[in-house]
PDB file of C-alpha atoms in Angstrom:
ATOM      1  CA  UNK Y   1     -19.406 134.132 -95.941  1.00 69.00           C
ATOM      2  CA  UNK Y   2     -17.534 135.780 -92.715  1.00 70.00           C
ATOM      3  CA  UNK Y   3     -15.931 132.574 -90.732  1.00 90.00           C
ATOM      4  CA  UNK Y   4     -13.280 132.028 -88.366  1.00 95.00           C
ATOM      5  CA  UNK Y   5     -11.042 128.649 -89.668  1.00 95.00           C
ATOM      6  CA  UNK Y   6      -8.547 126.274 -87.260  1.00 96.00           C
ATOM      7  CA  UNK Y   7      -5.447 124.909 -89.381  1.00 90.00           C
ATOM      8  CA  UNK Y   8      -6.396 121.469 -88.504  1.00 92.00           C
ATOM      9  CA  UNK Y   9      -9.691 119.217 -87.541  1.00 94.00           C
ATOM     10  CA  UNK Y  10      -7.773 116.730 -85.755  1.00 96.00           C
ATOM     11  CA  UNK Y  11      -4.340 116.743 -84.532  1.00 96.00           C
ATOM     12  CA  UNK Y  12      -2.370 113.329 -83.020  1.00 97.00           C
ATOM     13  CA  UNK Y  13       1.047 114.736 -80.937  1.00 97.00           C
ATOM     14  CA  UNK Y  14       3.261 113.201 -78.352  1.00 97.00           C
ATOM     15  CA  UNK Y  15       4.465 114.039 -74.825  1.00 98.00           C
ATOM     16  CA  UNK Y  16       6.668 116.827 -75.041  1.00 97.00           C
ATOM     17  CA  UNK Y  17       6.171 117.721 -78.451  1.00 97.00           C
ATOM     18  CA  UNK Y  18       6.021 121.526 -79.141  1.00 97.00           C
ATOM     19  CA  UNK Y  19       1.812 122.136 -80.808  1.00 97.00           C
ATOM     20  CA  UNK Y  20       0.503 125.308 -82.907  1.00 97.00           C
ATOM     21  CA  UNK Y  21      -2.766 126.054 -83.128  1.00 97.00           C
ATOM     22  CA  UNK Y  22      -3.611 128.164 -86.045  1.00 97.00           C
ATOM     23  CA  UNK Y  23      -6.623 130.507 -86.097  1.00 97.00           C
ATOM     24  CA  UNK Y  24      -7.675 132.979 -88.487  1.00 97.00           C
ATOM     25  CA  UNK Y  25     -10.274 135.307 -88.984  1.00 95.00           C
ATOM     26  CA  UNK Y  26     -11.600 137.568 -91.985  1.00 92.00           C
ATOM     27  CA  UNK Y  27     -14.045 139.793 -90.160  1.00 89.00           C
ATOM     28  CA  UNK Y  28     -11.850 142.703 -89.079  1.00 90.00           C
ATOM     29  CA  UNK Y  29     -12.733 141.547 -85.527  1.00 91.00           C
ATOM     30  CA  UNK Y  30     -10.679 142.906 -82.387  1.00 91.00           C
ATOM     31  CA  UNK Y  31     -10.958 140.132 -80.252  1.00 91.00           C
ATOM     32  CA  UNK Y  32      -9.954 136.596 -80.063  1.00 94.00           C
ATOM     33  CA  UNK Y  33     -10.061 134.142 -78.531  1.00 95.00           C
ATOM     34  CA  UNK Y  34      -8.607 130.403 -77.610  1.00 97.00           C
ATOM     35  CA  UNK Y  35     -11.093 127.931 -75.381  1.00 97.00           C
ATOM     36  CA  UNK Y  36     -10.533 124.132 -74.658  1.00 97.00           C
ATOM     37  CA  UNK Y  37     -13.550 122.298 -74.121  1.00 97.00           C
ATOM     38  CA  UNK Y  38     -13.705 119.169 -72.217  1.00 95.00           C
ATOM     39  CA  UNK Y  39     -16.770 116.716 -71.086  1.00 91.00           C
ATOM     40  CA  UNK Y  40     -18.325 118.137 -67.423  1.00 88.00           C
ATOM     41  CA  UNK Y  41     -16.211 121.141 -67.412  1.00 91.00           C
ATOM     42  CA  UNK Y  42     -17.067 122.909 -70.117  1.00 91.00           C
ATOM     43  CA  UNK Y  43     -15.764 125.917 -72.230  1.00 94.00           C
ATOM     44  CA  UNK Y  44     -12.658 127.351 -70.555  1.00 94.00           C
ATOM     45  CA  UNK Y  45     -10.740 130.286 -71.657  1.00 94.00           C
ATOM     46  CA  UNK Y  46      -6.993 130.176 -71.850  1.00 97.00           C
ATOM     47  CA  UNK Y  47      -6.073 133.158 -73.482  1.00 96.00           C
ATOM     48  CA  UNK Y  48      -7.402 136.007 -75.182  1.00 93.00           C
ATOM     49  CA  UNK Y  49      -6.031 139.271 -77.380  1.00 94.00           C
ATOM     50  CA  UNK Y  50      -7.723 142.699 -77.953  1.00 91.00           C
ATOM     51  CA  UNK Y  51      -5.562 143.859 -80.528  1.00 91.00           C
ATOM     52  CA  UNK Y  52      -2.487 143.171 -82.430  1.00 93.00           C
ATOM     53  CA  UNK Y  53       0.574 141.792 -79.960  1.00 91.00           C
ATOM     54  CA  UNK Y  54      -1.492 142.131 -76.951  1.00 92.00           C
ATOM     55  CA  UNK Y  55      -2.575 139.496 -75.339  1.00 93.00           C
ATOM     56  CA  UNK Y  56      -4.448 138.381 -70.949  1.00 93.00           C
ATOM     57  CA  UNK Y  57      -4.550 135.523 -69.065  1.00 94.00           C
ATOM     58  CA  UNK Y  58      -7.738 133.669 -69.359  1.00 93.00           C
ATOM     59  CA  UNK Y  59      -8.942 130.950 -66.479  1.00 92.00           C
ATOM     60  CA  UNK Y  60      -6.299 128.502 -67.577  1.00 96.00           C
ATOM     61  CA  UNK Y  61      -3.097 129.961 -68.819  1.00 97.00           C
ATOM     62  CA  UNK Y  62      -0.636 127.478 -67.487  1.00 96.00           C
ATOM     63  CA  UNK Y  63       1.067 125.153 -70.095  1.00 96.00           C
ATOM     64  CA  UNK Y  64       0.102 127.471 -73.082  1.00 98.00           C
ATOM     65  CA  UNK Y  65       1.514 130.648 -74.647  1.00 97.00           C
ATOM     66  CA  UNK Y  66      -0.063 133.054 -77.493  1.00 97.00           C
ATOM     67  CA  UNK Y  67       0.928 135.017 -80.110  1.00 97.00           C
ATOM     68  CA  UNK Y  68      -0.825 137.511 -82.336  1.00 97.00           C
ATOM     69  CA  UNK Y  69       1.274 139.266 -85.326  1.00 96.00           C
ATOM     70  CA  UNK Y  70      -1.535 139.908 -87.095  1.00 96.00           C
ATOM     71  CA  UNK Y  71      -4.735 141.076 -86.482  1.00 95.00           C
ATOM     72  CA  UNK Y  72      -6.583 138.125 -88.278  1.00 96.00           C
ATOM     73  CA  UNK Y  73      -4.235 135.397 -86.639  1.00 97.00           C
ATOM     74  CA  UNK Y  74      -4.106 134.402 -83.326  1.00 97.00           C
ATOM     75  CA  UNK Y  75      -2.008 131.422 -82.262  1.00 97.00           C
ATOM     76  CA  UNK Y  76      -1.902 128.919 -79.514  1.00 98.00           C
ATOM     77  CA  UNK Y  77       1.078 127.068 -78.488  1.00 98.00           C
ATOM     78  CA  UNK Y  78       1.772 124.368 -76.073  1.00 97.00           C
ATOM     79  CA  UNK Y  79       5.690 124.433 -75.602  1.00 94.00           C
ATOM     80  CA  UNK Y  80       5.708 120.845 -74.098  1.00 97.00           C
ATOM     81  CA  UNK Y  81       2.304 118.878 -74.757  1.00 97.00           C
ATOM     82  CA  UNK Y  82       1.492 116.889 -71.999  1.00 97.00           C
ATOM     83  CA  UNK Y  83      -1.848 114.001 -71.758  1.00 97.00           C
ATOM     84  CA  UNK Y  84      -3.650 116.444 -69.876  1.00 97.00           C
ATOM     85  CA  UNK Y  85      -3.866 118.988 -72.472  1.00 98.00           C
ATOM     86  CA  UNK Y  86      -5.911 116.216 -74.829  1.00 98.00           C
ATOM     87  CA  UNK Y  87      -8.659 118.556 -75.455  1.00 97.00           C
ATOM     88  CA  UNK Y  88     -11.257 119.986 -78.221  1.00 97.00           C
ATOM     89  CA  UNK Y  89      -9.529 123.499 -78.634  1.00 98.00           C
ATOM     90  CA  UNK Y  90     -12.019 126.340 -79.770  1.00 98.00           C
ATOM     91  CA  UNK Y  91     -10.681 129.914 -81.056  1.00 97.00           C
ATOM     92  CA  UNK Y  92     -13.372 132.601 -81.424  1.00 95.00           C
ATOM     93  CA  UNK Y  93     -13.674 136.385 -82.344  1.00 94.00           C
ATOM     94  CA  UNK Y  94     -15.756 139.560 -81.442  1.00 90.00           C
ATOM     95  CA  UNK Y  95     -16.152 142.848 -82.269  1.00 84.00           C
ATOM     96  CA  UNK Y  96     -15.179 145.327 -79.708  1.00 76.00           C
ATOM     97  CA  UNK Y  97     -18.656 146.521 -78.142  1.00 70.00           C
ATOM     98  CA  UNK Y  98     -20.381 143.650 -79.121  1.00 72.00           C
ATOM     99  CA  UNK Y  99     -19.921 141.694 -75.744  1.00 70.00           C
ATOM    100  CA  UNK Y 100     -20.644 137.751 -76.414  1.00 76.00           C
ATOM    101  CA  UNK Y 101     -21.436 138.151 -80.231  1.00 86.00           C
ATOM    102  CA  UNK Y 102     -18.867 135.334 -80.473  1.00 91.00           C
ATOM    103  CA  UNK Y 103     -17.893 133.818 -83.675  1.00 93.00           C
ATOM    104  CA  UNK Y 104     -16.495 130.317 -83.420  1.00 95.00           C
ATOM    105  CA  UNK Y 105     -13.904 127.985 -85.519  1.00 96.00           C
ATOM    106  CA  UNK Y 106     -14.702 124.400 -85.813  1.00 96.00           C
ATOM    107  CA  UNK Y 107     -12.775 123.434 -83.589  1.00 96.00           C
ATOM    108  CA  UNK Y 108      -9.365 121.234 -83.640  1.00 97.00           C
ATOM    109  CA  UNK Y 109      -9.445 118.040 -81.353  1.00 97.00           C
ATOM    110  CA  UNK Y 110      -5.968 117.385 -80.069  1.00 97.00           C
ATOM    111  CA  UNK Y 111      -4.644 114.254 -78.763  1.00 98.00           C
ATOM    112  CA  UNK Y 112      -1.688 113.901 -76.794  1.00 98.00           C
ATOM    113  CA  UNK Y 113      -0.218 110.117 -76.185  1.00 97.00           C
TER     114      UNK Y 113
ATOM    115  CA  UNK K   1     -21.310 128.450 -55.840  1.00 60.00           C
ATOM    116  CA  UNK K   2     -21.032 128.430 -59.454  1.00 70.00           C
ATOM    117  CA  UNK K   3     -21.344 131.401 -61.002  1.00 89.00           C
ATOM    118  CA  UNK K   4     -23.888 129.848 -63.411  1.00 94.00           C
ATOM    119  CA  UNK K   5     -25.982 126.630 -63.163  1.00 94.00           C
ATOM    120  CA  UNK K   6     -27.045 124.534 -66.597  1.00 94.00           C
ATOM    121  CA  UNK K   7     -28.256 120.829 -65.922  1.00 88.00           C
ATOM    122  CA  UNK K   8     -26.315 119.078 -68.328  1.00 86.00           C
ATOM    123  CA  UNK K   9     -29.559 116.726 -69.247  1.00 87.00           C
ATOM    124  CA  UNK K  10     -29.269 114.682 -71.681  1.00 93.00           C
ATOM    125  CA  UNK K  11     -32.680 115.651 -72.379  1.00 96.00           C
ATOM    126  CA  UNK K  12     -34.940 113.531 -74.852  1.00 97.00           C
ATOM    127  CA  UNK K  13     -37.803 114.739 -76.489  1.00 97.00           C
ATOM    128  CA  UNK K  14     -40.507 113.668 -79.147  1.00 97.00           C
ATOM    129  CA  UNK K  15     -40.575 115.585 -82.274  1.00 98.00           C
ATOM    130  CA  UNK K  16     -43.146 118.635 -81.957  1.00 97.00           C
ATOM    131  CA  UNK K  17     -42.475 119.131 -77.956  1.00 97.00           C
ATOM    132  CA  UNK K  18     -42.054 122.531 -76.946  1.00 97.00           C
ATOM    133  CA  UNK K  19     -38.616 122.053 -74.992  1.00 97.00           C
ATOM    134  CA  UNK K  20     -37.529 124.689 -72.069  1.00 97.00           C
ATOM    135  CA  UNK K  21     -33.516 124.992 -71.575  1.00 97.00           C
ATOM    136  CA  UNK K  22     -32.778 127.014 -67.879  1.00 97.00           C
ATOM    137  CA  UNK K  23     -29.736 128.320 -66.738  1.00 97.00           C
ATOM    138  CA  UNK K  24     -29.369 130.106 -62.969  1.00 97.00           C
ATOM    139  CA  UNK K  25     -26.657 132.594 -62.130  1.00 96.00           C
ATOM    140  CA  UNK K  26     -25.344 134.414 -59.135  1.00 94.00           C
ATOM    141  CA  UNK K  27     -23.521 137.655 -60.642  1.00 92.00           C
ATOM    142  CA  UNK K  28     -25.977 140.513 -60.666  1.00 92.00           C
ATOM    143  CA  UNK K  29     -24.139 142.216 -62.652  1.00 90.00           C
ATOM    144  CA  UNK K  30     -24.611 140.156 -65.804  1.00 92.00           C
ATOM    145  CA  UNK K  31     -26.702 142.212 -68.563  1.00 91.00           C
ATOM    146  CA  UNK K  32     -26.030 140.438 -71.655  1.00 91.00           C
ATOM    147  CA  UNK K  33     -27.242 137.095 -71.987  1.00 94.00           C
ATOM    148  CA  UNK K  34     -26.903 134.655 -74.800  1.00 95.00           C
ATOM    149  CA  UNK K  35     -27.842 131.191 -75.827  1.00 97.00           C
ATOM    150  CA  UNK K  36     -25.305 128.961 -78.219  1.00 97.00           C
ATOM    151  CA  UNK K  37     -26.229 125.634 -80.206  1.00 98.00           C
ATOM    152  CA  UNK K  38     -23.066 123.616 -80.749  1.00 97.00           C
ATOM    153  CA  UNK K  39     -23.824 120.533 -83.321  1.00 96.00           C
ATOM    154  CA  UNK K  40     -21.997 117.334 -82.429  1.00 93.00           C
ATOM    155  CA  UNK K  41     -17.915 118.133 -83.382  1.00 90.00           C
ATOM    156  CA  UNK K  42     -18.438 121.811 -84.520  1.00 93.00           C
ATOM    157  CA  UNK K  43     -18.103 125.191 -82.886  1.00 95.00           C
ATOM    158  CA  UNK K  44     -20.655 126.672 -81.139  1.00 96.00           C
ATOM    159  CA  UNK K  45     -22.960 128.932 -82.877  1.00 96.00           C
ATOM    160  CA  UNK K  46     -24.958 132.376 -81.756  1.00 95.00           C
ATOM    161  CA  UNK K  47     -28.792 131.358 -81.361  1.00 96.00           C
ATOM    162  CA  UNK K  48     -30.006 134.178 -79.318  1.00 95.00           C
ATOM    163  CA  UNK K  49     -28.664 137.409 -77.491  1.00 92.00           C
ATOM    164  CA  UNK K  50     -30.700 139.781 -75.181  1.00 91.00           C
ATOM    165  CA  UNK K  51     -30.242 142.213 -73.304  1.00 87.00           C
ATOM    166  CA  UNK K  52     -31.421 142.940 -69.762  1.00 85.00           C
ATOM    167  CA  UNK K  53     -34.860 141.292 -68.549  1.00 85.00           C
ATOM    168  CA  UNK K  54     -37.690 140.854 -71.241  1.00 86.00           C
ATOM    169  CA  UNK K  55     -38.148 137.661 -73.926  1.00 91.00           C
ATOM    170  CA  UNK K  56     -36.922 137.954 -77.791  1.00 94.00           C
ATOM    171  CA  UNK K  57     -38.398 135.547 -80.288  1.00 96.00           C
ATOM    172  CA  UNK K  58     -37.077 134.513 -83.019  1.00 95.00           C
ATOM    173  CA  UNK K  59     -39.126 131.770 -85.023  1.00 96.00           C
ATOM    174  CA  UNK K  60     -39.245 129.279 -82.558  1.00 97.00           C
ATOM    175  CA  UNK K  61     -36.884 130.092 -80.181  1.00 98.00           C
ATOM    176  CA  UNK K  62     -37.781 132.338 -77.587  1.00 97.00           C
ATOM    177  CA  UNK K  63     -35.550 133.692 -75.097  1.00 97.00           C
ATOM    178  CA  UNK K  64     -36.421 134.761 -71.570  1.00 96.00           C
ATOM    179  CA  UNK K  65     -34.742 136.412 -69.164  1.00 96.00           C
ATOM    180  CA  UNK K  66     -35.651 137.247 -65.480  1.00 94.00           C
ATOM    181  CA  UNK K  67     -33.068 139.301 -63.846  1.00 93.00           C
ATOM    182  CA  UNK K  68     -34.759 139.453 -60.478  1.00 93.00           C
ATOM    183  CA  UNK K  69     -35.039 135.838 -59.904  1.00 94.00           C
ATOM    184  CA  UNK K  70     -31.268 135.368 -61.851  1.00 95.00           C
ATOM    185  CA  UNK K  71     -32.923 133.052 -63.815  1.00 95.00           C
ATOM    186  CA  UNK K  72     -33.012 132.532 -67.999  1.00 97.00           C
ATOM    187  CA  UNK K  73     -34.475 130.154 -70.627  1.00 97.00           C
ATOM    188  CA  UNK K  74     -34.585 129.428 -74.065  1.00 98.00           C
ATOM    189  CA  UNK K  75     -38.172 127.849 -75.513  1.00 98.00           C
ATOM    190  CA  UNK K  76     -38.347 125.801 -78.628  1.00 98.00           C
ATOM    191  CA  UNK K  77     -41.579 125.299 -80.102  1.00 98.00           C
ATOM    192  CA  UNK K  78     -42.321 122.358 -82.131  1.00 98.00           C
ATOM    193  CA  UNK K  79     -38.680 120.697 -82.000  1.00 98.00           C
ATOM    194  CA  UNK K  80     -37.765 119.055 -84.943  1.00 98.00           C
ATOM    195  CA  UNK K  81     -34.509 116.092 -85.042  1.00 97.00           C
ATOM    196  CA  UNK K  82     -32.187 119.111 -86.402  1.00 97.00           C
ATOM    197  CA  UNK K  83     -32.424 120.591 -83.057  1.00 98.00           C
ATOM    198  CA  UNK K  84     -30.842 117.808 -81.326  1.00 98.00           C
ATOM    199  CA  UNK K  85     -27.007 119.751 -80.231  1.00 97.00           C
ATOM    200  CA  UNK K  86     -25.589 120.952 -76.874  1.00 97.00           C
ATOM    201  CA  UNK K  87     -26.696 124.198 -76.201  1.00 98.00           C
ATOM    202  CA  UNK K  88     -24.941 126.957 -74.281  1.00 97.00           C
ATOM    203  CA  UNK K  89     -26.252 129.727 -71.815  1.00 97.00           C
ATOM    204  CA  UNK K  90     -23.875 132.402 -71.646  1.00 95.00           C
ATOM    205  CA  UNK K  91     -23.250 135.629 -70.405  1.00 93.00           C
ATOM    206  CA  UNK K  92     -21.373 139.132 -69.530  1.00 90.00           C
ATOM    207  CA  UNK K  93     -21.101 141.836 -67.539  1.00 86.00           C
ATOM    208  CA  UNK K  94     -20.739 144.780 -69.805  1.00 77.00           C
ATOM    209  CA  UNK K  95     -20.909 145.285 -73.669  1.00 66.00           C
ATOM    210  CA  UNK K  96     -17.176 146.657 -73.852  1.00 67.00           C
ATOM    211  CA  UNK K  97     -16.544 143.251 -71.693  1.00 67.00           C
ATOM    212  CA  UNK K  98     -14.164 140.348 -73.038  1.00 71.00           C
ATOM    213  CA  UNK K  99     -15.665 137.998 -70.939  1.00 78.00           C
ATOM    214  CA  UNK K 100     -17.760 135.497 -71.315  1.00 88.00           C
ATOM    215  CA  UNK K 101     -18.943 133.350 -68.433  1.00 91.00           C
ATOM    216  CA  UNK K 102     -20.963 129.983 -70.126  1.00 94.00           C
ATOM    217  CA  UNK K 103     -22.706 127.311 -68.780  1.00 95.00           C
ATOM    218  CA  UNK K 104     -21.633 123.839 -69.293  1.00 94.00           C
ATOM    219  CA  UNK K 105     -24.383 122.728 -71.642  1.00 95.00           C
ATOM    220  CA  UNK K 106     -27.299 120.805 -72.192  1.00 96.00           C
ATOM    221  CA  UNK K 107     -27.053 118.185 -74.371  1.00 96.00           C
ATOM    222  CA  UNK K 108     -30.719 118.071 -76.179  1.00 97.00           C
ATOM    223  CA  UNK K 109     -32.299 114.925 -78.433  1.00 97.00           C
ATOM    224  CA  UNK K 110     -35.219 115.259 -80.614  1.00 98.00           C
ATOM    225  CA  UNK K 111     -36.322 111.742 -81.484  1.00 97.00           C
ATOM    226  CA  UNK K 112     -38.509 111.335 -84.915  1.00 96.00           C
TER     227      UNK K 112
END
C-alpha cells in the first residue's frame, strides 16, 4: 500500500524552539511537497523539491527552511518557532508529468506556545 | 480577485440528496482540474481529475468542467453520512507543472 507518512500526528513546541518535520515517501515520486493548512485560508505551499537537494520557494517561505538528502525524505524546519506558525502541516508527492496527482501524509498539527 | 472561488458552506444535506460542489476561477490557462476529499484530521485525498472541458463519472461522483464559463463542479448522487469531509477544487496549468492552485474548501454534512 503506496503512502506518504509524517514523523509525528501532533507536535507541542515552544517559542524559539528549533522543529523538524519528517516526511517520507515510498513511491519513487519526484516531487514533494510541504503545505500548512489553516481555517479560511486554506492550503498554502511553503516549499517544494523536484529532485534530490533541490529545492523553490512556495507562497510562504519565510520562517521555514528545507532539506532533501534523499529522494524519499523531504524535511521541514522552522529554525525559531514562533505562535504564528501553529498550523496543520501537510507534505505531499507527485510524479513528474502527473500535474496534481497529489499524494498526501496525514498530516502533523503543530502547536507553538 | 482570487484566482479561484469555493464557498466554504458548511453545507448540510439529508442522506440520498444529490449534492453540487462549484468552484470559479480566473486563470485561463488552467487545464487540469481536480477535486480532493479531506476527512476531519487527515490528508486530503484524490477524488477526481480531468482534463480540459467535458464531465468524468466515477460511481457517484461526477465531475464537470466548463472552461468557457471558468466554472467546475463535482455531483454526488445519493450522499450517504461517509461523505460528510471538506472537499477541495484544485487545479494547474500544465501537466509538467508543480503547481497546484486549490480552493479553500467546502466543508460538506450528510445527516442520517
Amino acid at each position: 500500500d503506496v503512502k506518504v507518512t509524517q514523523s509525528s500526528r501532533y507536535l507541542v513546541k515552544r517559542t524559539g524552539e528549533k522543529v523538524f518535520l519528517e516526511c517520507v515517501q515510498d513511491m519513487d515520486h519526484e516531487n514533494m511537497f510541504w503545505y500548512r493548512q489553516d481555517p479560511g485560508l486554506g492550503l498554502r505551499l511553503i516549499y517544494f523539491s523536484y529532485d534530490v537537494k533541490m529545492k523553490e520557494k512556495g507562497d510562504i517561505p519565510e520562517g521555514y527552511s528545507v532539506s532533501r538528502e534523499k529522494k524519499e525524505r523531504f524535511s521541514l524546519i522552522l529554525e525559531s518557532a514562533s505562535t504564528n506558525q501553529t498550523s496543520m502541516y501537510l507534505c505531499a508527492s507527485s510524479l513528474f508529468g502527473l500535474a496534481g496527482r497529489f499524494l498526501f501524509g496525514p498530516g502533523t498539527r503543530l502547536t507553538v506556545l | 480577485q482570487k484566482e479561484v472561488e469555493q464557498d466554504p458552506g458548511p453545507l448540510s444535506v439529508p442522506e440520498g440528496a444529490i449534492v453540487s460542489l462549484n468552484c470559479t476561477y480566473s486563470n485561463s490557462a488552467f487545464q487540469y482540474f481536480m477535486w480532493y476529499r479531506q476527512y476531519s484530521r487527515k490528508g486530503p485525498e484524490l477524488l477526481m481529475y480531468t482534463y480540459s472541458s467535458g464531465n468524468k463519472e466515477d460511481g457517484r461522483f461526477t465531475a464537470q468542467v466548463d472552461k468557457s464559463s471558468k466554472y467546475i463542479s463535482l455531483f454526488i448522487r445519493d450522499s450517504q453520512p461517509s461523505d460528510s469531509a471538506t472537499y477541495l477544487c484544485a487545479m494547474s496549468a500544465g501537466a509538467g507543472s508543480y503547481q497546484l492552485t486549490f480552493g479553500k474548501g467546502t466543508k460538506l454534512s450528510v445527516i442520517p
